[in-house]
CSV table of N, CA and C in Angstrom, one decimal:
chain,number,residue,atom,x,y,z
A,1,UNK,N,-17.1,47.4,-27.7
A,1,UNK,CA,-16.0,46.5,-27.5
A,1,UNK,C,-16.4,45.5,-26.5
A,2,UNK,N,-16.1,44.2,-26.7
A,2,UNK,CA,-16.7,43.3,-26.1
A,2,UNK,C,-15.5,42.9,-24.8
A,3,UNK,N,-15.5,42.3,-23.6
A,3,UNK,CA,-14.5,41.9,-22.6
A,3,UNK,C,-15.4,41.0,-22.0
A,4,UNK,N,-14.3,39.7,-22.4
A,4,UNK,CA,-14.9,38.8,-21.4
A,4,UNK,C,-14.0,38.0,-20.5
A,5,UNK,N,-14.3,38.3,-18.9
A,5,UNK,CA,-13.2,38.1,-18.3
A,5,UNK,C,-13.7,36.8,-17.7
A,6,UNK,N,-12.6,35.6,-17.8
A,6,UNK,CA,-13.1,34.3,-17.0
A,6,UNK,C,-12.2,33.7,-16.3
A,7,UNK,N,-12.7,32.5,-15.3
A,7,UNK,CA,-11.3,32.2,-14.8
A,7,UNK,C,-12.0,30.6,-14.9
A,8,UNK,N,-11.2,29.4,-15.0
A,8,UNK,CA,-11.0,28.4,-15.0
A,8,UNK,C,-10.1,27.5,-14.6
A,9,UNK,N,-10.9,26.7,-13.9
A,9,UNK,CA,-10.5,26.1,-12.7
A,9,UNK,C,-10.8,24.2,-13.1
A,10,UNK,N,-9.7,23.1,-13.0
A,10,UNK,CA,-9.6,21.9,-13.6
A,10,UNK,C,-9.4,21.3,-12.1
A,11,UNK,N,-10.1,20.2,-11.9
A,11,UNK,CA,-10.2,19.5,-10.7
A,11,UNK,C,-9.9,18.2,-11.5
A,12,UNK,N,-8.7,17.7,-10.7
A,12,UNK,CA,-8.6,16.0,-10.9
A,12,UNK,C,-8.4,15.6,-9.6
A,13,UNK,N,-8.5,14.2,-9.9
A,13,UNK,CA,-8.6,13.0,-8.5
A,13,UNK,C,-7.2,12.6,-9.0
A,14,UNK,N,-5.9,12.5,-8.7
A,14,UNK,CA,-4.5,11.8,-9.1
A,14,UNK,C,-4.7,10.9,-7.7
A,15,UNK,N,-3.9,9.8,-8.0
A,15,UNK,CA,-4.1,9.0,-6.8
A,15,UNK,C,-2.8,9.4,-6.2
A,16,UNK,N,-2.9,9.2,-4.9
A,16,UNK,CA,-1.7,9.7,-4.0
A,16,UNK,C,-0.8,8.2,-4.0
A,17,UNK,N,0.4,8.7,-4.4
A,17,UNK,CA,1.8,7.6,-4.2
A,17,UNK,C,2.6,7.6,-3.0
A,18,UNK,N,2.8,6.4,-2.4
A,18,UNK,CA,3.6,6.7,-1.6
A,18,UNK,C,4.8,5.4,-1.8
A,19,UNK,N,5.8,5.8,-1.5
A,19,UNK,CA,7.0,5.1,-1.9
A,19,UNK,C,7.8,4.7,-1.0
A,20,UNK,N,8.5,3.9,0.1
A,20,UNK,CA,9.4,3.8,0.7
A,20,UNK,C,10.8,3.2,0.2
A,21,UNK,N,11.3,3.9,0.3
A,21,UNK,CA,12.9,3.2,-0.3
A,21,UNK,C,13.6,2.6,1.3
A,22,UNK,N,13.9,1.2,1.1
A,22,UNK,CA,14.9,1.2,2.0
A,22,UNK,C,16.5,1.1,1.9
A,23,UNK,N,17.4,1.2,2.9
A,23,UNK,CA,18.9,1.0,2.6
A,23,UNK,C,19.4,0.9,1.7
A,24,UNK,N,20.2,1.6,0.7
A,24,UNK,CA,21.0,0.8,-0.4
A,24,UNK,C,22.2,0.0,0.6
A,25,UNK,N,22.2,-0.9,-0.7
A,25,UNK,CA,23.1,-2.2,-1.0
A,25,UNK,C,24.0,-2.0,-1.6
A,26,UNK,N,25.1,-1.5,-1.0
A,26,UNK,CA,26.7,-1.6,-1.7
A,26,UNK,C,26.8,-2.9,-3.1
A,27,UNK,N,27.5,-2.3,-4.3
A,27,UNK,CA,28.1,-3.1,-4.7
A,27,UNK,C,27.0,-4.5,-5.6
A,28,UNK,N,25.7,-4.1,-5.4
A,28,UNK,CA,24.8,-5.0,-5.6
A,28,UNK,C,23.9,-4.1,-6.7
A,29,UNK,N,23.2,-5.1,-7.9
A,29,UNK,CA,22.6,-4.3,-8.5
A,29,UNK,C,21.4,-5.5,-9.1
A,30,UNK,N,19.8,-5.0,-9.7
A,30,UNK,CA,19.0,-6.2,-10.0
A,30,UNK,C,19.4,-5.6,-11.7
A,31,UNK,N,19.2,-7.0,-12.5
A,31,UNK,CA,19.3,-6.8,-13.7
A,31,UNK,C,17.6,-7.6,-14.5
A,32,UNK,N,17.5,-7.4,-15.8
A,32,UNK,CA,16.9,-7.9,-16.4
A,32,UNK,C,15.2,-7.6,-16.5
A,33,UNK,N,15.2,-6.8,-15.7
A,33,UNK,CA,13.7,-5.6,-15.2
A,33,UNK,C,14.3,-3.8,-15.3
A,34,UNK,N,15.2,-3.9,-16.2
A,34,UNK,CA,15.1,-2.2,-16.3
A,34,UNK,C,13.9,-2.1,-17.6
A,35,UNK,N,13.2,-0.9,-16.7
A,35,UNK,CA,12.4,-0.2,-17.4
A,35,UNK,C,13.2,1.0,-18.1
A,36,UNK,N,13.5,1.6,-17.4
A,36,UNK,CA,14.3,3.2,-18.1
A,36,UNK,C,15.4,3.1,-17.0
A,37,UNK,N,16.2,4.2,-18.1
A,37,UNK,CA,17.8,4.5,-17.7
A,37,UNK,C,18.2,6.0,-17.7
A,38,UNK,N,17.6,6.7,-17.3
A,38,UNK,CA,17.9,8.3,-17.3
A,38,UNK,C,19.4,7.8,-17.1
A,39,UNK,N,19.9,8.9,-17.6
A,39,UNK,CA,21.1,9.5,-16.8
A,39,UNK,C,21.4,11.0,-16.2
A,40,UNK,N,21.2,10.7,-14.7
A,40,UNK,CA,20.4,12.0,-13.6
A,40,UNK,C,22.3,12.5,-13.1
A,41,UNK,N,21.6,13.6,-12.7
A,41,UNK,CA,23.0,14.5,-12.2
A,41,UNK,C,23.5,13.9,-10.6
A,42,UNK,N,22.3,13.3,-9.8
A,42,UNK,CA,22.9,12.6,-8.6
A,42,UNK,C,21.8,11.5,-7.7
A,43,UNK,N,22.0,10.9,-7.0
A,43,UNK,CA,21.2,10.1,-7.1
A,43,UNK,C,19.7,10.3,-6.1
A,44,UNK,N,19.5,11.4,-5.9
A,44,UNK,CA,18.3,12.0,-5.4
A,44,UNK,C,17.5,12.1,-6.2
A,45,UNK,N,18.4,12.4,-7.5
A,45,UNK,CA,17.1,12.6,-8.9
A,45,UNK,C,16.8,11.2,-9.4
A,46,UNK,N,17.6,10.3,-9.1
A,46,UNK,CA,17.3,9.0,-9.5
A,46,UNK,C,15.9,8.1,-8.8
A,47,UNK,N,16.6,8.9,-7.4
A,47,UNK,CA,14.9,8.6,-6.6
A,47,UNK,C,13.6,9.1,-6.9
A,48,UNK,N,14.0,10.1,-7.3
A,48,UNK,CA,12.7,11.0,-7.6
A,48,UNK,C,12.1,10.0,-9.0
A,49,UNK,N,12.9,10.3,-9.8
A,49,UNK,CA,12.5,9.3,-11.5
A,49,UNK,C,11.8,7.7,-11.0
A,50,UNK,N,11.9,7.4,-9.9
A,50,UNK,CA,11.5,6.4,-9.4
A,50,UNK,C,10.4,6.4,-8.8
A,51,UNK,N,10.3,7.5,-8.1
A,51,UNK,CA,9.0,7.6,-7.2
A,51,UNK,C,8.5,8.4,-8.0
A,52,UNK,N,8.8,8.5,-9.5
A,52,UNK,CA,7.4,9.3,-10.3
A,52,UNK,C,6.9,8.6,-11.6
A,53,UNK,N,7.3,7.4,-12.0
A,53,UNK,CA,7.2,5.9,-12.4
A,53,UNK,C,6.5,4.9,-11.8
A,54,UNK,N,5.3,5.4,-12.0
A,54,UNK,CA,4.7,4.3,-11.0
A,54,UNK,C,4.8,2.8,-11.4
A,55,UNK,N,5.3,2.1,-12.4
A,55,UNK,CA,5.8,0.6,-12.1
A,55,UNK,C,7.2,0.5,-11.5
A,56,UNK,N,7.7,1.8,-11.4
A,56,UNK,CA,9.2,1.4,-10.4
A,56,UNK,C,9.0,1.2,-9.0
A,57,UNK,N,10.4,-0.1,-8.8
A,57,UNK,CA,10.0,-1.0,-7.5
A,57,UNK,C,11.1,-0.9,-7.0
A,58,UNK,N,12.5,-0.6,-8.0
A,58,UNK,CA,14.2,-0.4,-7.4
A,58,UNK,C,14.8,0.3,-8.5
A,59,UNK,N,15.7,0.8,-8.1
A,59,UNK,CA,16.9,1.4,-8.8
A,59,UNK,C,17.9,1.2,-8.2
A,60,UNK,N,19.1,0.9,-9.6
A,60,UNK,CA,20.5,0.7,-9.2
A,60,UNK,C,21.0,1.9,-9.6
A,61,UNK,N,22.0,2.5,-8.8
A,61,UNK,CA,22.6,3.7,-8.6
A,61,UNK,C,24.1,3.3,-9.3
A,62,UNK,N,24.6,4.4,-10.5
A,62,UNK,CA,26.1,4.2,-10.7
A,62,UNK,C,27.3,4.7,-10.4
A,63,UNK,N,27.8,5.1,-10.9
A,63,UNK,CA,29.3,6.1,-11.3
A,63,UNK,C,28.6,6.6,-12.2
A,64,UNK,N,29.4,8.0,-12.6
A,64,UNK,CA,29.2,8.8,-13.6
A,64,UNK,C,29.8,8.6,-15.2
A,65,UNK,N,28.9,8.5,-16.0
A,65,UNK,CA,29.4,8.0,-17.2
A,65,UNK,C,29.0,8.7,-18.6
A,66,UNK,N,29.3,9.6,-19.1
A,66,UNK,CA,29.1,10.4,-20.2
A,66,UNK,C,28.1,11.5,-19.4
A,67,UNK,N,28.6,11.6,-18.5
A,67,UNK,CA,28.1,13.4,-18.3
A,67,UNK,C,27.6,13.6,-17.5
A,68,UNK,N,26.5,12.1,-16.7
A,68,UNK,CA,25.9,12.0,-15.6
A,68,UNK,C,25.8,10.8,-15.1
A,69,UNK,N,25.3,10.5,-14.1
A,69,UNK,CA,25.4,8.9,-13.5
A,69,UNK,C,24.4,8.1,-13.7
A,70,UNK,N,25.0,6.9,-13.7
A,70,UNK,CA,23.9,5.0,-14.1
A,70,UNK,C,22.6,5.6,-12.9
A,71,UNK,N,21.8,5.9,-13.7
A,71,UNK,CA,20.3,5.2,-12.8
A,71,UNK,C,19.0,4.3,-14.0
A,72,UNK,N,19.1,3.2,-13.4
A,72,UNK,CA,18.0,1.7,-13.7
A,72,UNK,C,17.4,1.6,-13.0
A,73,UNK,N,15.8,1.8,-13.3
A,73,UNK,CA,14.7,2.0,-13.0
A,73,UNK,C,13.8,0.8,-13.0
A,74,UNK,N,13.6,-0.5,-12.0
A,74,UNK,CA,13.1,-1.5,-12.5
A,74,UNK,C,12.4,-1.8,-12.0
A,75,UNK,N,11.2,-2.7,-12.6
A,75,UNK,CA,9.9,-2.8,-12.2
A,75,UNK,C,9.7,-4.1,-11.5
A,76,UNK,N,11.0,-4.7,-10.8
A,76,UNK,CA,11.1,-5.8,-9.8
A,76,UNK,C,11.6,-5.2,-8.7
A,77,UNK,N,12.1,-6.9,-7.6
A,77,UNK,CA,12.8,-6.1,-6.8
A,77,UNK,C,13.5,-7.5,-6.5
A,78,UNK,N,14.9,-7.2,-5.4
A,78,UNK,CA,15.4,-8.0,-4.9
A,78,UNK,C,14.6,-9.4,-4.4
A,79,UNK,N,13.6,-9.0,-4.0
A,79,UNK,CA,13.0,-9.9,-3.1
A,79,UNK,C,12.1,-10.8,-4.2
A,80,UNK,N,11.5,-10.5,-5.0
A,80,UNK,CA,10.6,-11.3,-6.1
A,80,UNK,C,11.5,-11.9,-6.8
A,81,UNK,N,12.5,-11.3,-7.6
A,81,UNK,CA,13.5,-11.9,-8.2
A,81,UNK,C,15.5,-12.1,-7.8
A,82,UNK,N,15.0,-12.8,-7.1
A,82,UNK,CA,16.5,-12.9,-6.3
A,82,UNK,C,17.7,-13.2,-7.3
A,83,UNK,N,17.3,-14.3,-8.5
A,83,UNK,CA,18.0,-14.9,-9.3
A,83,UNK,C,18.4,-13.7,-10.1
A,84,UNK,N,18.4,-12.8,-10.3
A,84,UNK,CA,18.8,-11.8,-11.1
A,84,UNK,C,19.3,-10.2,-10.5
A,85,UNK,N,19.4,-10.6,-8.8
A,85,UNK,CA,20.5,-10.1,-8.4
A,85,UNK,C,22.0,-10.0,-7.9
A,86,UNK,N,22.7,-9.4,-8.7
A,86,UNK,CA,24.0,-9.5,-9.2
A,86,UNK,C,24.5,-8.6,-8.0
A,87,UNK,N,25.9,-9.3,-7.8
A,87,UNK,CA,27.1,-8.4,-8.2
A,87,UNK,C,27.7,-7.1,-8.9
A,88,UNK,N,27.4,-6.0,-8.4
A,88,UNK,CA,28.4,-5.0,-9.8
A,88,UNK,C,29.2,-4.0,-8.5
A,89,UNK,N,30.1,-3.9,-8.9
A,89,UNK,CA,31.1,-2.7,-8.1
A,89,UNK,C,30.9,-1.4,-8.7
A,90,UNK,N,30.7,-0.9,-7.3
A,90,UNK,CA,30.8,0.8,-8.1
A,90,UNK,C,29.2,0.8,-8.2
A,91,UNK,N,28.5,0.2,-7.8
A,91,UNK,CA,27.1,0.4,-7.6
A,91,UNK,C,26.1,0.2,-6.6
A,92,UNK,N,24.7,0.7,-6.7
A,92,UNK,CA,24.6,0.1,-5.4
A,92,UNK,C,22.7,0.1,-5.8
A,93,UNK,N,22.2,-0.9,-4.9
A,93,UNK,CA,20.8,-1.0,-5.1
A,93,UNK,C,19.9,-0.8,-4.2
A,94,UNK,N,19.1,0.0,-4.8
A,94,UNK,CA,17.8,0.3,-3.5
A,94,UNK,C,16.4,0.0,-3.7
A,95,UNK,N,15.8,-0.6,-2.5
A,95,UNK,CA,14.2,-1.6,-3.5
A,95,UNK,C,13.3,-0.5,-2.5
A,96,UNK,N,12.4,-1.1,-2.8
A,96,UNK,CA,11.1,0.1,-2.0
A,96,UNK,C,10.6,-1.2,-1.0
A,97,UNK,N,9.2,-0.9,-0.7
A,97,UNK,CA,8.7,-1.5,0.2
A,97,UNK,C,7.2,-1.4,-0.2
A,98,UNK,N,6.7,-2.5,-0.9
A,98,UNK,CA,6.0,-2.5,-1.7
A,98,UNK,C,4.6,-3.1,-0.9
């Protein structure tokens, strides 16, 4: 009877991310750069879906709507595109620091 015992071991180089989110913005939201739209159980997971998206630059945080709440995931930010930062109530936006 034959036994062949091995162990295996996978080495990668991932590049290290690092993210700063600053302040959300009451009431303020960027449109027209959503990448994705989970809908997360709170908005910690919204951050996290952000900081694991590496073309995400902001997310607008919602109310809860069919089971979980608005998170838009966009690959701009307030500051690049100002013209497509809106107004929404009941929301609120947070950019990184890019």
């Amino acid at each position: 009877m034959l036994s062949c015992n091995a162990m295996v071991f996978f080495v990668t180089e991932a590049p290290c991310t690092k993210k700063t989110f600053v302040e959300p913005v009451p009431n303020k939201a960027l449109v027209n750069h959503v990448i994705s739209n989970p809908t997360v159980a709170s908005e910690e997971v919204c951050k996290i879906q952000c900081f694991i998206e590496a073309t995400c630059e902001s997310y607008n945080f919602g109310p809860k709507e069919d089971g979980g709440h608005v998170c838009e995931l966009s690959n701009s930010d307030a500051i690049r595109d100002p013209q497509d930062w809106v107004a929404k109530q009941r929301h609120h936006y947070v950019g990184t620091l890019v």
